[in-house]
mmCIF file of C-alpha atoms in Angstrom:
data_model
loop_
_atom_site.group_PDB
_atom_site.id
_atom_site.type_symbol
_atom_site.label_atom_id
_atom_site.label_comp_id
_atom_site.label_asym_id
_atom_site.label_seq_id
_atom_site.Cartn_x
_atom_site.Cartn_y
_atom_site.Cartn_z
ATOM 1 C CA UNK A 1 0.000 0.000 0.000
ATOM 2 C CA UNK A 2 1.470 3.535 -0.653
ATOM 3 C CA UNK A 3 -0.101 7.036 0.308
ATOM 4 C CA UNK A 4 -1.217 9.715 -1.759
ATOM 5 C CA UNK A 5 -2.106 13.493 -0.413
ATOM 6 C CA UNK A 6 -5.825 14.365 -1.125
ATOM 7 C CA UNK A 7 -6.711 17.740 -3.414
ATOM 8 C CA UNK A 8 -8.148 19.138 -0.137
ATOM 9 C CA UNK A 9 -5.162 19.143 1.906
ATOM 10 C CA UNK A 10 -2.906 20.567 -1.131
ATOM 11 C CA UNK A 11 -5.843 23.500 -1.428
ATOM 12 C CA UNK A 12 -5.336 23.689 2.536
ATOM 13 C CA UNK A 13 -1.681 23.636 2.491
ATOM 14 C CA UNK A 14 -1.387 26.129 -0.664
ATOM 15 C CA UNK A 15 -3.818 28.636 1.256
ATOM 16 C CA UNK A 16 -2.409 28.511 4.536
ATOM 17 C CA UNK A 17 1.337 29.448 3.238
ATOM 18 C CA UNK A 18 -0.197 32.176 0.945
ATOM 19 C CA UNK A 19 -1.658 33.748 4.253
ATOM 20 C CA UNK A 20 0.970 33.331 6.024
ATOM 21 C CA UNK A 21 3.075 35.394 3.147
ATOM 22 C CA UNK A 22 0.637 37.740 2.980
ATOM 23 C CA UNK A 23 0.620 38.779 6.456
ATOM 24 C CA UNK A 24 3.991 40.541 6.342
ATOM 25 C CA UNK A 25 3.007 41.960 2.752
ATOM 26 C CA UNK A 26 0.419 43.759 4.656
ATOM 27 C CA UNK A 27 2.577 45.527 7.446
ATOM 28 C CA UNK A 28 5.822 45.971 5.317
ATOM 29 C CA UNK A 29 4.320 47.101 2.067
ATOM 30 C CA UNK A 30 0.601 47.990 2.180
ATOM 31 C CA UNK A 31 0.196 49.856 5.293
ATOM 32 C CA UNK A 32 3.049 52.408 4.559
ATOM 33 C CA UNK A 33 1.794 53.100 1.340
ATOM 34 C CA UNK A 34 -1.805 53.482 3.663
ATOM 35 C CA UNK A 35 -0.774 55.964 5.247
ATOM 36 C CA UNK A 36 0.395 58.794 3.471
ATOM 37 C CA UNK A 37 -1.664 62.280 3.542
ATOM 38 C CA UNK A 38 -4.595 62.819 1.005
ATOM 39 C CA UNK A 39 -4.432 64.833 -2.349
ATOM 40 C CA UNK A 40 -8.269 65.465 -2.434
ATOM 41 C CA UNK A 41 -8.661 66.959 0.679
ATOM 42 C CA UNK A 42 -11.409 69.864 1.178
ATOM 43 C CA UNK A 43 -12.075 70.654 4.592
ATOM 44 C CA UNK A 44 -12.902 74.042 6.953
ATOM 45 C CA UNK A 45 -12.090 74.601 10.348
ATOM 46 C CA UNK A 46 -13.630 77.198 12.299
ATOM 47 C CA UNK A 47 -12.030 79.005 15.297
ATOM 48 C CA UNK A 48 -13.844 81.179 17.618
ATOM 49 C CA UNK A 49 -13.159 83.383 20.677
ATOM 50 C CA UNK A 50 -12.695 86.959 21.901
ATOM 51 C CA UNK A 51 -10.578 89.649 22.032
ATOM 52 C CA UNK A 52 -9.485 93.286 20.641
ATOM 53 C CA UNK A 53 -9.479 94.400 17.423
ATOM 54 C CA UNK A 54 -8.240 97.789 15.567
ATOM 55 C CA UNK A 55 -11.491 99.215 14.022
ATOM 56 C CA UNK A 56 -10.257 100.683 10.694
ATOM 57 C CA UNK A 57 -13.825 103.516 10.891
ATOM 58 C CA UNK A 58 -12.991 104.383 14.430
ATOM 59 C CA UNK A 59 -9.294 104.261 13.643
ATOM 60 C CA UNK A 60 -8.504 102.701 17.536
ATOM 61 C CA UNK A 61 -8.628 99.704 19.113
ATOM 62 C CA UNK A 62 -12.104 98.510 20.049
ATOM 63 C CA UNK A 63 -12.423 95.744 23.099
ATOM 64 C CA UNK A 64 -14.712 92.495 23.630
ATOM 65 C CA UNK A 65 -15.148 91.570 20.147
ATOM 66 C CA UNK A 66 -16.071 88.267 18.837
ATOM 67 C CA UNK A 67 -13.597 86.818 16.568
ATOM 68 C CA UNK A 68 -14.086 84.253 14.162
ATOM 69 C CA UNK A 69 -11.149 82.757 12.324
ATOM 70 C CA UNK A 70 -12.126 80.620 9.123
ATOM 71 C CA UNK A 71 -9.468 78.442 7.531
ATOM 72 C CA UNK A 72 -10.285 76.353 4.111
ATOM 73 C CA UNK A 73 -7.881 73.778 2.824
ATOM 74 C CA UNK A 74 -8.619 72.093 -0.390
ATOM 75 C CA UNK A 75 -6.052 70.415 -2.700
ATOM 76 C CA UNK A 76 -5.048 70.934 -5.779
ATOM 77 C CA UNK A 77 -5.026 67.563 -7.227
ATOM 78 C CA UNK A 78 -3.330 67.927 -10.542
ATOM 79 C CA UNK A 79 -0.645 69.663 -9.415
ATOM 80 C CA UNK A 80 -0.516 66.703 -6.604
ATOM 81 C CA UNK A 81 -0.324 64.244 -9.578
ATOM 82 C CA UNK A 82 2.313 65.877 -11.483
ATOM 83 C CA UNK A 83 4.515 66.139 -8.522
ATOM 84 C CA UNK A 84 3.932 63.167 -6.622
ATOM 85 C CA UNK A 85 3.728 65.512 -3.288
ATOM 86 C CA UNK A 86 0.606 66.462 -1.260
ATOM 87 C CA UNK A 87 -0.411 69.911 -2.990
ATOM 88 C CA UNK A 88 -2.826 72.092 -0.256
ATOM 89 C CA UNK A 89 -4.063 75.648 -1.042
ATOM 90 C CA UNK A 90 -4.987 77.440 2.043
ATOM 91 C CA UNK A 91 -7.284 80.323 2.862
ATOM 92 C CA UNK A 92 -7.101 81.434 6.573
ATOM 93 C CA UNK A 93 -9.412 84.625 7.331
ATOM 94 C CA UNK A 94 -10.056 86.344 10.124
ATOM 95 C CA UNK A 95 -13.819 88.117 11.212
ATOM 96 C CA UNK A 96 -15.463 89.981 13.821
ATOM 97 C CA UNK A 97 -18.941 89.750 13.785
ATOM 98 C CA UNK A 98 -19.142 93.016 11.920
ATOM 99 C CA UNK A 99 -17.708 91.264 8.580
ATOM 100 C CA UNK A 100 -19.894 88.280 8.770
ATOM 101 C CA UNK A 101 -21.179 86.642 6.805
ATOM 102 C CA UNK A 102 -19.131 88.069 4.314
ATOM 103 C CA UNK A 103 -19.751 87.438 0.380
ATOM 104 C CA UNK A 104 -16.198 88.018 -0.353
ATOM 105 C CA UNK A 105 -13.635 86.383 1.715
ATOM 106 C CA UNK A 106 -11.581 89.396 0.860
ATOM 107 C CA UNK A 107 -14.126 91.546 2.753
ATOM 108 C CA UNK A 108 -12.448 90.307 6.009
ATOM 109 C CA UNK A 109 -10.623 91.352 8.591
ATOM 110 C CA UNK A 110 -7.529 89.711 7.577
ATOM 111 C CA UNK A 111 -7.554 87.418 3.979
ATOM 112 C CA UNK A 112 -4.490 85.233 4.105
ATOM 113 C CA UNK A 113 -4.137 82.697 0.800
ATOM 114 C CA UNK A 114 -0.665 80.729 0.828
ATOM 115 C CA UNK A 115 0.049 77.204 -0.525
ATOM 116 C CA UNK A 116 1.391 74.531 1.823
ATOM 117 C CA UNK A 117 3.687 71.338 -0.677
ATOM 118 C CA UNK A 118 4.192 68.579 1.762
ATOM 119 C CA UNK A 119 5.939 65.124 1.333
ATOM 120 C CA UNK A 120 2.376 62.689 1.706
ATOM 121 C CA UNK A 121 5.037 60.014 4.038
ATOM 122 C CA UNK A 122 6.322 62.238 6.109
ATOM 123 C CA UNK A 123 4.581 65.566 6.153
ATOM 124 C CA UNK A 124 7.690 67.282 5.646
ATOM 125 C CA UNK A 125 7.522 70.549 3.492
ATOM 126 C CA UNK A 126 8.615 70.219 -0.332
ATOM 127 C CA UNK A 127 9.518 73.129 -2.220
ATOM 128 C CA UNK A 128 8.173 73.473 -5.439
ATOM 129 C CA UNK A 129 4.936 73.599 -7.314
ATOM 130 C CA UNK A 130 4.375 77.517 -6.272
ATOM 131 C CA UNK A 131 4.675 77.262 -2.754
ATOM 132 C CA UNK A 132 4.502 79.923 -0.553
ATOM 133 C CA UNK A 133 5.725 81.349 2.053
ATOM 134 C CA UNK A 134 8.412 79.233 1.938
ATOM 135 C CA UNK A 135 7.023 76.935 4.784
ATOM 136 C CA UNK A 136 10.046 74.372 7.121
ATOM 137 C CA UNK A 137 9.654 72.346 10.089
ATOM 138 C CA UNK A 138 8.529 69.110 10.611
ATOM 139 C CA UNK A 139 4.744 70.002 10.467
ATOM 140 C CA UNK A 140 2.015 72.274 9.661
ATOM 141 C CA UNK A 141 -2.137 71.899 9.622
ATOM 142 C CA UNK A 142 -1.020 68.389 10.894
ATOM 143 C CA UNK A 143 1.690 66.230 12.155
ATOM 144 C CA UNK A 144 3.498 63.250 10.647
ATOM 145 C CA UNK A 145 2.009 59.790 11.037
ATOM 146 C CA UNK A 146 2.894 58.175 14.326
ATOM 147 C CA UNK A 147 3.608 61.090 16.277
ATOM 148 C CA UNK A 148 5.819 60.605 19.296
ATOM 149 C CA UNK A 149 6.017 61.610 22.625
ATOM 150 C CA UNK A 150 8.609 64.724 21.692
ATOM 151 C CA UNK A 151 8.849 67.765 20.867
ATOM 152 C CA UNK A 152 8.105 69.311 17.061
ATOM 153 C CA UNK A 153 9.043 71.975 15.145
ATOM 154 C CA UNK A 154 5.644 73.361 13.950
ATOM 155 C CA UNK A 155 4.861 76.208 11.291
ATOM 156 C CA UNK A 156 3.672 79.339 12.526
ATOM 157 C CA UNK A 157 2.557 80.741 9.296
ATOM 158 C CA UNK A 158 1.590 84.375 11.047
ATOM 159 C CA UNK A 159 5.153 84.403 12.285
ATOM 160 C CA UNK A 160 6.724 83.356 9.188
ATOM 161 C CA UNK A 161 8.991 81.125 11.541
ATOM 162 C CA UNK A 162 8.748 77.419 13.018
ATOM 163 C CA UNK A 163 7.643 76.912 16.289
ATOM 164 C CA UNK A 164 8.931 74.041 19.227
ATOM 165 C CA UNK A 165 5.873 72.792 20.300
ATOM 166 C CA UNK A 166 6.332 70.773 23.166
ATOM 167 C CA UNK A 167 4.958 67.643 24.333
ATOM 168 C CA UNK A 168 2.882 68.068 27.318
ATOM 169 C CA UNK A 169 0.731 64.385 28.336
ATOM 170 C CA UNK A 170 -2.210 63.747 26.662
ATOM 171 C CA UNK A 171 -6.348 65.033 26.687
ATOM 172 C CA UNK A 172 -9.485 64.372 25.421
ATOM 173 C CA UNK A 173 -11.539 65.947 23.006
ATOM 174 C CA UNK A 174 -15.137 65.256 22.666
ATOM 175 C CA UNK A 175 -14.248 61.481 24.117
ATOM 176 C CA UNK A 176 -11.281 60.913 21.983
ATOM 177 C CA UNK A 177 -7.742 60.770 23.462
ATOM 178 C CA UNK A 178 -4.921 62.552 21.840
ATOM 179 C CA UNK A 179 -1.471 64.075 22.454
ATOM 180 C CA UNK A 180 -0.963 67.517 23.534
ATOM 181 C CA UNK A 181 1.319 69.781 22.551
ATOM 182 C CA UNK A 182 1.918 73.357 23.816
ATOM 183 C CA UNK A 183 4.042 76.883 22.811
ATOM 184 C CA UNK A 184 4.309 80.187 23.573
ATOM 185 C CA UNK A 185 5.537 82.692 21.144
ATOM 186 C CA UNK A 186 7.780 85.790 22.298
ATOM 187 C CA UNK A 187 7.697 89.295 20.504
ATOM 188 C CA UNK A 188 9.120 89.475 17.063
ATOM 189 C CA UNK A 189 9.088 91.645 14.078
ATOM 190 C CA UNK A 190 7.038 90.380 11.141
ATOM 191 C CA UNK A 191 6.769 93.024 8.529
ATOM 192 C CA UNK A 192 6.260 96.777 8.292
ATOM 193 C CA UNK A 193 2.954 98.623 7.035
ATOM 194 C CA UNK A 194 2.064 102.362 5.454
ATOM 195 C CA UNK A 195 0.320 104.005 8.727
ATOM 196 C CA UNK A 196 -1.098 107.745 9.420
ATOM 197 C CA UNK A 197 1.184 108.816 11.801
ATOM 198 C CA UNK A 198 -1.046 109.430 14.343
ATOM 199 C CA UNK A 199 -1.567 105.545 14.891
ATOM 200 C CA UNK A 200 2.115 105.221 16.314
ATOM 201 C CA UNK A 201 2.043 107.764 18.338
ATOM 202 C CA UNK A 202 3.610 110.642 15.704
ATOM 203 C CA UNK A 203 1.023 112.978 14.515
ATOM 204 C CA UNK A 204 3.335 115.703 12.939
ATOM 205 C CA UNK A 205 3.954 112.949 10.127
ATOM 206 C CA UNK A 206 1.069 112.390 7.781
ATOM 207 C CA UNK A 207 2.806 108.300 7.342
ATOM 208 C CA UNK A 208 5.253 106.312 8.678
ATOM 209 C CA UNK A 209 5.880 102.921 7.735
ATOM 210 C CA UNK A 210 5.323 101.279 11.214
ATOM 211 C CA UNK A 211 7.066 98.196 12.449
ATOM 212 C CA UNK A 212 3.935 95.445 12.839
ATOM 213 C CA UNK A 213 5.097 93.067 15.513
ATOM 214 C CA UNK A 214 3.612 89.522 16.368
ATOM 215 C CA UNK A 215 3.828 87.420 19.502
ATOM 216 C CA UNK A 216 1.513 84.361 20.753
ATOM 217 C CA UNK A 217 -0.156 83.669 24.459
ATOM 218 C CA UNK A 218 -0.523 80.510 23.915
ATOM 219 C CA UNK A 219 -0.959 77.600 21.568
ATOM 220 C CA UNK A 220 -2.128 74.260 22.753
ATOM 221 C CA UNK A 221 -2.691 71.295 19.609
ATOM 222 C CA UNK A 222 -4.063 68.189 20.286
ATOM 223 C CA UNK A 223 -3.378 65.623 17.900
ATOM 224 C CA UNK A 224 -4.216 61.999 16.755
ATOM 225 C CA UNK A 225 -1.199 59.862 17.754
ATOM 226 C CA UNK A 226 -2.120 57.147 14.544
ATOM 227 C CA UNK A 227 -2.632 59.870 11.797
ATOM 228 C CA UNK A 228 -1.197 63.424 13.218
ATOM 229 C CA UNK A 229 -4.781 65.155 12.719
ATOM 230 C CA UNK A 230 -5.293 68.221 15.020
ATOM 231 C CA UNK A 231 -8.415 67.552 16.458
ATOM 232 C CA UNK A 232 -8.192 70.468 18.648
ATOM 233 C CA UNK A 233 -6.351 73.778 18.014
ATOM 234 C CA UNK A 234 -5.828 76.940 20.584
ATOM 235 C CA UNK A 235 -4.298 79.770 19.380
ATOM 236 C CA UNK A 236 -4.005 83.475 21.068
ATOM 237 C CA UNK A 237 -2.046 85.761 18.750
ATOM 238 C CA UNK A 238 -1.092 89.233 19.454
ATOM 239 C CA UNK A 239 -0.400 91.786 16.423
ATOM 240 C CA UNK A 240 0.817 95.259 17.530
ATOM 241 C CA UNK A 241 2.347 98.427 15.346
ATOM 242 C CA UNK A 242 4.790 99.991 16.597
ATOM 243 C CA UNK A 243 6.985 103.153 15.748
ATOM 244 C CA UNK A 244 9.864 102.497 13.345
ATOM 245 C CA UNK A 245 12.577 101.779 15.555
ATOM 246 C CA UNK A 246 10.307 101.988 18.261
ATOM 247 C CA UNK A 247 10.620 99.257 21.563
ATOM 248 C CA UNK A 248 6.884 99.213 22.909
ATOM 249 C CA UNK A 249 3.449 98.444 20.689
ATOM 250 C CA UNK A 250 1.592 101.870 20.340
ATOM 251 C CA UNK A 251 -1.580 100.159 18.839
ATOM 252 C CA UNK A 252 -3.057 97.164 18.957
ATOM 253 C CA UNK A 253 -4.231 95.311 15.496
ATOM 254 C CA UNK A 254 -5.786 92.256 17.311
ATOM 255 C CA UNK A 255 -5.000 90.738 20.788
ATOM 256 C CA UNK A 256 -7.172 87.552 21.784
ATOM 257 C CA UNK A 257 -5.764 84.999 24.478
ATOM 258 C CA UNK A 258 -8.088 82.599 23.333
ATOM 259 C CA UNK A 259 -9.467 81.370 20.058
ATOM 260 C CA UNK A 260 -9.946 77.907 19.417
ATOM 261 C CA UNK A 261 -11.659 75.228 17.368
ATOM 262 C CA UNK A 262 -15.651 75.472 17.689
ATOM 263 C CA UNK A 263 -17.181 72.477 18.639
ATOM 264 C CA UNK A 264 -18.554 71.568 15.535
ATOM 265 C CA UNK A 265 -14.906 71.405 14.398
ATOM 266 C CA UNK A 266 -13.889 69.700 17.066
ATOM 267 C CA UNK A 267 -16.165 66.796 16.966
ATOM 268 C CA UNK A 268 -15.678 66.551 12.541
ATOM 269 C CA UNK A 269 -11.575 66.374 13.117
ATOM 270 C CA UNK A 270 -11.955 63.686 15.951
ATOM 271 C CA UNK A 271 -14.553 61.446 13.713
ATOM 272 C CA UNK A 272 -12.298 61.662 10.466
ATOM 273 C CA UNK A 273 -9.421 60.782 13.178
ATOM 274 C CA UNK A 274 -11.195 57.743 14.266
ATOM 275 C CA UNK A 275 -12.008 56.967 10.919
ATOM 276 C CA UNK A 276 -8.486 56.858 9.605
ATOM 277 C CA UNK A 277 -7.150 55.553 12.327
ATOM 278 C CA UNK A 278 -9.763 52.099 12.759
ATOM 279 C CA UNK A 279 -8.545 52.164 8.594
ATOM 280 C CA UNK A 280 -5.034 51.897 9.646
ATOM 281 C CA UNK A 281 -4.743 49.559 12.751
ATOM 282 C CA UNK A 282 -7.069 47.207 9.938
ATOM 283 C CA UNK A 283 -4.831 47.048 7.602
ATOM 284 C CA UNK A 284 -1.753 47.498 9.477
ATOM 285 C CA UNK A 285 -2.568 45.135 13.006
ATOM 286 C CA UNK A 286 -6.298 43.422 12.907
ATOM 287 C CA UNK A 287 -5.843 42.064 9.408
ATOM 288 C CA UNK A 288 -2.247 40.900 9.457
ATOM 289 C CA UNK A 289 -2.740 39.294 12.954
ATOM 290 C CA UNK A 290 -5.885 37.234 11.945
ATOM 291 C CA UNK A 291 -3.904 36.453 8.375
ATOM 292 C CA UNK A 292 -1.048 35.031 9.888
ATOM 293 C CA UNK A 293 -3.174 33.117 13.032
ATOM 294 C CA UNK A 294 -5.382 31.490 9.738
ATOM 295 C CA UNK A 295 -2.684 30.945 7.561
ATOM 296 C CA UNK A 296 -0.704 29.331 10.523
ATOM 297 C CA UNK A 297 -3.771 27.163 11.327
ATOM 298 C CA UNK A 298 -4.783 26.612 7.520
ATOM 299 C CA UNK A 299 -0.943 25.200 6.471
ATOM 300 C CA UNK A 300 -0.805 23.219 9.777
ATOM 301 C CA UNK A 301 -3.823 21.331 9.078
ATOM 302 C CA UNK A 302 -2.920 20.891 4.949
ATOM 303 C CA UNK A 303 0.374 19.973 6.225
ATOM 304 C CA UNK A 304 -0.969 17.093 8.598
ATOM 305 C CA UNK A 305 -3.042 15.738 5.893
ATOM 306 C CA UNK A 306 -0.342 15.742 3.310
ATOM 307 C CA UNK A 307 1.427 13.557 5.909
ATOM 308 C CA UNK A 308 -1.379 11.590 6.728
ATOM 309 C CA UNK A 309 -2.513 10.938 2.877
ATOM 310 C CA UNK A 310 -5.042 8.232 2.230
ATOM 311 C CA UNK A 311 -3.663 4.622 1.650
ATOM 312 C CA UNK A 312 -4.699 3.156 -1.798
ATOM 313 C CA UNK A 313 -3.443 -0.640 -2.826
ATOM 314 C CA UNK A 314 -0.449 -0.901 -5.052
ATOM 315 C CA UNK A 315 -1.101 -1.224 -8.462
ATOM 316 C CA UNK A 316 -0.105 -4.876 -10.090
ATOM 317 C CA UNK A 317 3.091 -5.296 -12.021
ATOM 318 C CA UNK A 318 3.479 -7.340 -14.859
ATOM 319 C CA UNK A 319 4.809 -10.597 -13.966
ATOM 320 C CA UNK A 320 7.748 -12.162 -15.954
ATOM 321 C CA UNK A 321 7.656 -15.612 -16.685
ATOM 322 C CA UNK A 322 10.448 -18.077 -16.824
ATOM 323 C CA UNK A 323 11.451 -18.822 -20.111
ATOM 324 C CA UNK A 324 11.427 -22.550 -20.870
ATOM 325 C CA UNK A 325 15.452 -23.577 -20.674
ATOM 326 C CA UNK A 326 16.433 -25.208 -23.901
ATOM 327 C CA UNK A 327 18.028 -28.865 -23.634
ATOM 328 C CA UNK A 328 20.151 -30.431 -26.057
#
């Protein structure tokens, strides 16, 4: 009797080494290319709070007004394409409640467009494709994937400078747990702007170009570990004139310790987070984990019935006969 391996434990033994294969496959090649940051993205986020503001009809500085910054971010995907880089176009504006709703983003307070070229790995800033400012750090509108318990060098784009934000435990935002990072910014000069000289404290001089200065209270970014998505920003910005040459502010353009992500923001950033996120601990833990337990289980089985086979009765031989011996 000899043995011979059934068709079902070949099919068992063939399946169970291709999972088995497959579950590396799925942490060391599918999940990095999984996680890299979107060319199609359109999305708003909407900061609130209060503060002062330089009223531009009263010519001073009026207090207790309600701010309303309004950021778009959409990409531009053919640029994207042609590049092989993330591509965002940004539109950050800034309201009181006296230019809202507004018809024209250009009616605001302040209109800000710039364009943000990104590396979609590692978040890090690429320059080309018309970027501007020219942005550096390690991230900006969000952090790289897998974000770690250190400190990061973040883009202030009002400062025109990077910014250490510093790890600081972690919080929750509208049930979610994420890392939280916090900065302050110190006084610096940003830029210079035509003024009546009355503003800065000159009034013999019809203009002087006055020094516009920029410091932060306080940001505070909490942030997805799995994806790097802010799902809850703080800002408190500070923007002062002062004379050329001058060492104190002598008007304020808009001082707010607080404005930060409305709750409607809030609870759209932490759902896309948990979205992404359940995406990529699928592809890159649940699945490979269950792949490799089947494929173990699958191959082990195949292999025991190989082994095991299924007797079947050897096959007769032709039999030889003697030839008759010859006699003389």
């Amino acid at each position: 009797m000899r043995r011979t391996a059934s068709p079902l434990s070949l099919i068992l033994l063939g399946l169970g080494t291709f999972l088995l294969v497959l579950a590396p496959l799925l942490v060391w090649y599918v999940t990095p290319r999984a996680a890299v940051n979107p060319i199609d993205i359109d999305t708003t986020a909407v900061y609130k709070g209060t503060g002062s503001v330089f009223d531009t009809e009263k010519i001073e500085t009026v207090p207790d007004q309600r701010i309303t910054v309004t950021q778009r971010v959409r990409g531009d995907v053919a640029a994207s394409e042609r590049s092989g880089n993330a591509v965002w176009d940004v539109i950050t504006t800034v309201d009181t409640d006296k230019s809202l709703p507004a018809a024209d983003p250009h009616d605001a307070l302040d209109f800000t467009p710039h364009r943000w070229v990104m590396d979609r790995t590692t978040t890090r800033p690429v320059h080309c494709c018309g970027e501007k400012p020219y942005i550096e750090g390690e991230a900006y509108l969000k952090f790289p994937f897998d974000v770690q318990k250190r400190s990061y060098q973040w883009w202030d784009n009002t400062g025109g400078t990077t910014v250490t934000m510093r790890y600081d435990g972690t919080a929750k935002v509208q049930g979610y747990t994420g890392y939280r990072f916090t900065a302050t910014v110190a006084p610096r000069k940003v830029g210079t702007r035509l003024v009546p000289g009355s503003i800065v404290d000159q009034p013999d001089r019809p203009q002087v170009l006055a020094e516009e200065w920029y410091s932060n209270h306080g940001f505070q970014l909490v942030v997805d570990q799995r994806t790097g998505r802010v799902i809850y920003a703080q800002t408190g910005p500070r923007r002062t004139l002062r004379a050329p040459g001058g060492d104190k502010d002598a008007a304020v353009l808009l001082d707010s310790e607080k404005i930060a992500f409305t709750t409607a923001t809030q609870k759209e950033a932490v759902r896309q987070a948990r979205q992404d996120t359940d995406q990529l601990r699928l592809v890159g833990t649940t699945l490979p984990i269950g792949t490799a337990v089947a494929g173990f289980a699958l191959a082990v089985v195949g292999g025991v019935l190989v082994a095991r086979g299924r007797k079947r009765p050897e096959n007769p031989g032709t039999v030889e006969m003697p030839q008759p011996s010859l006699t003389m």
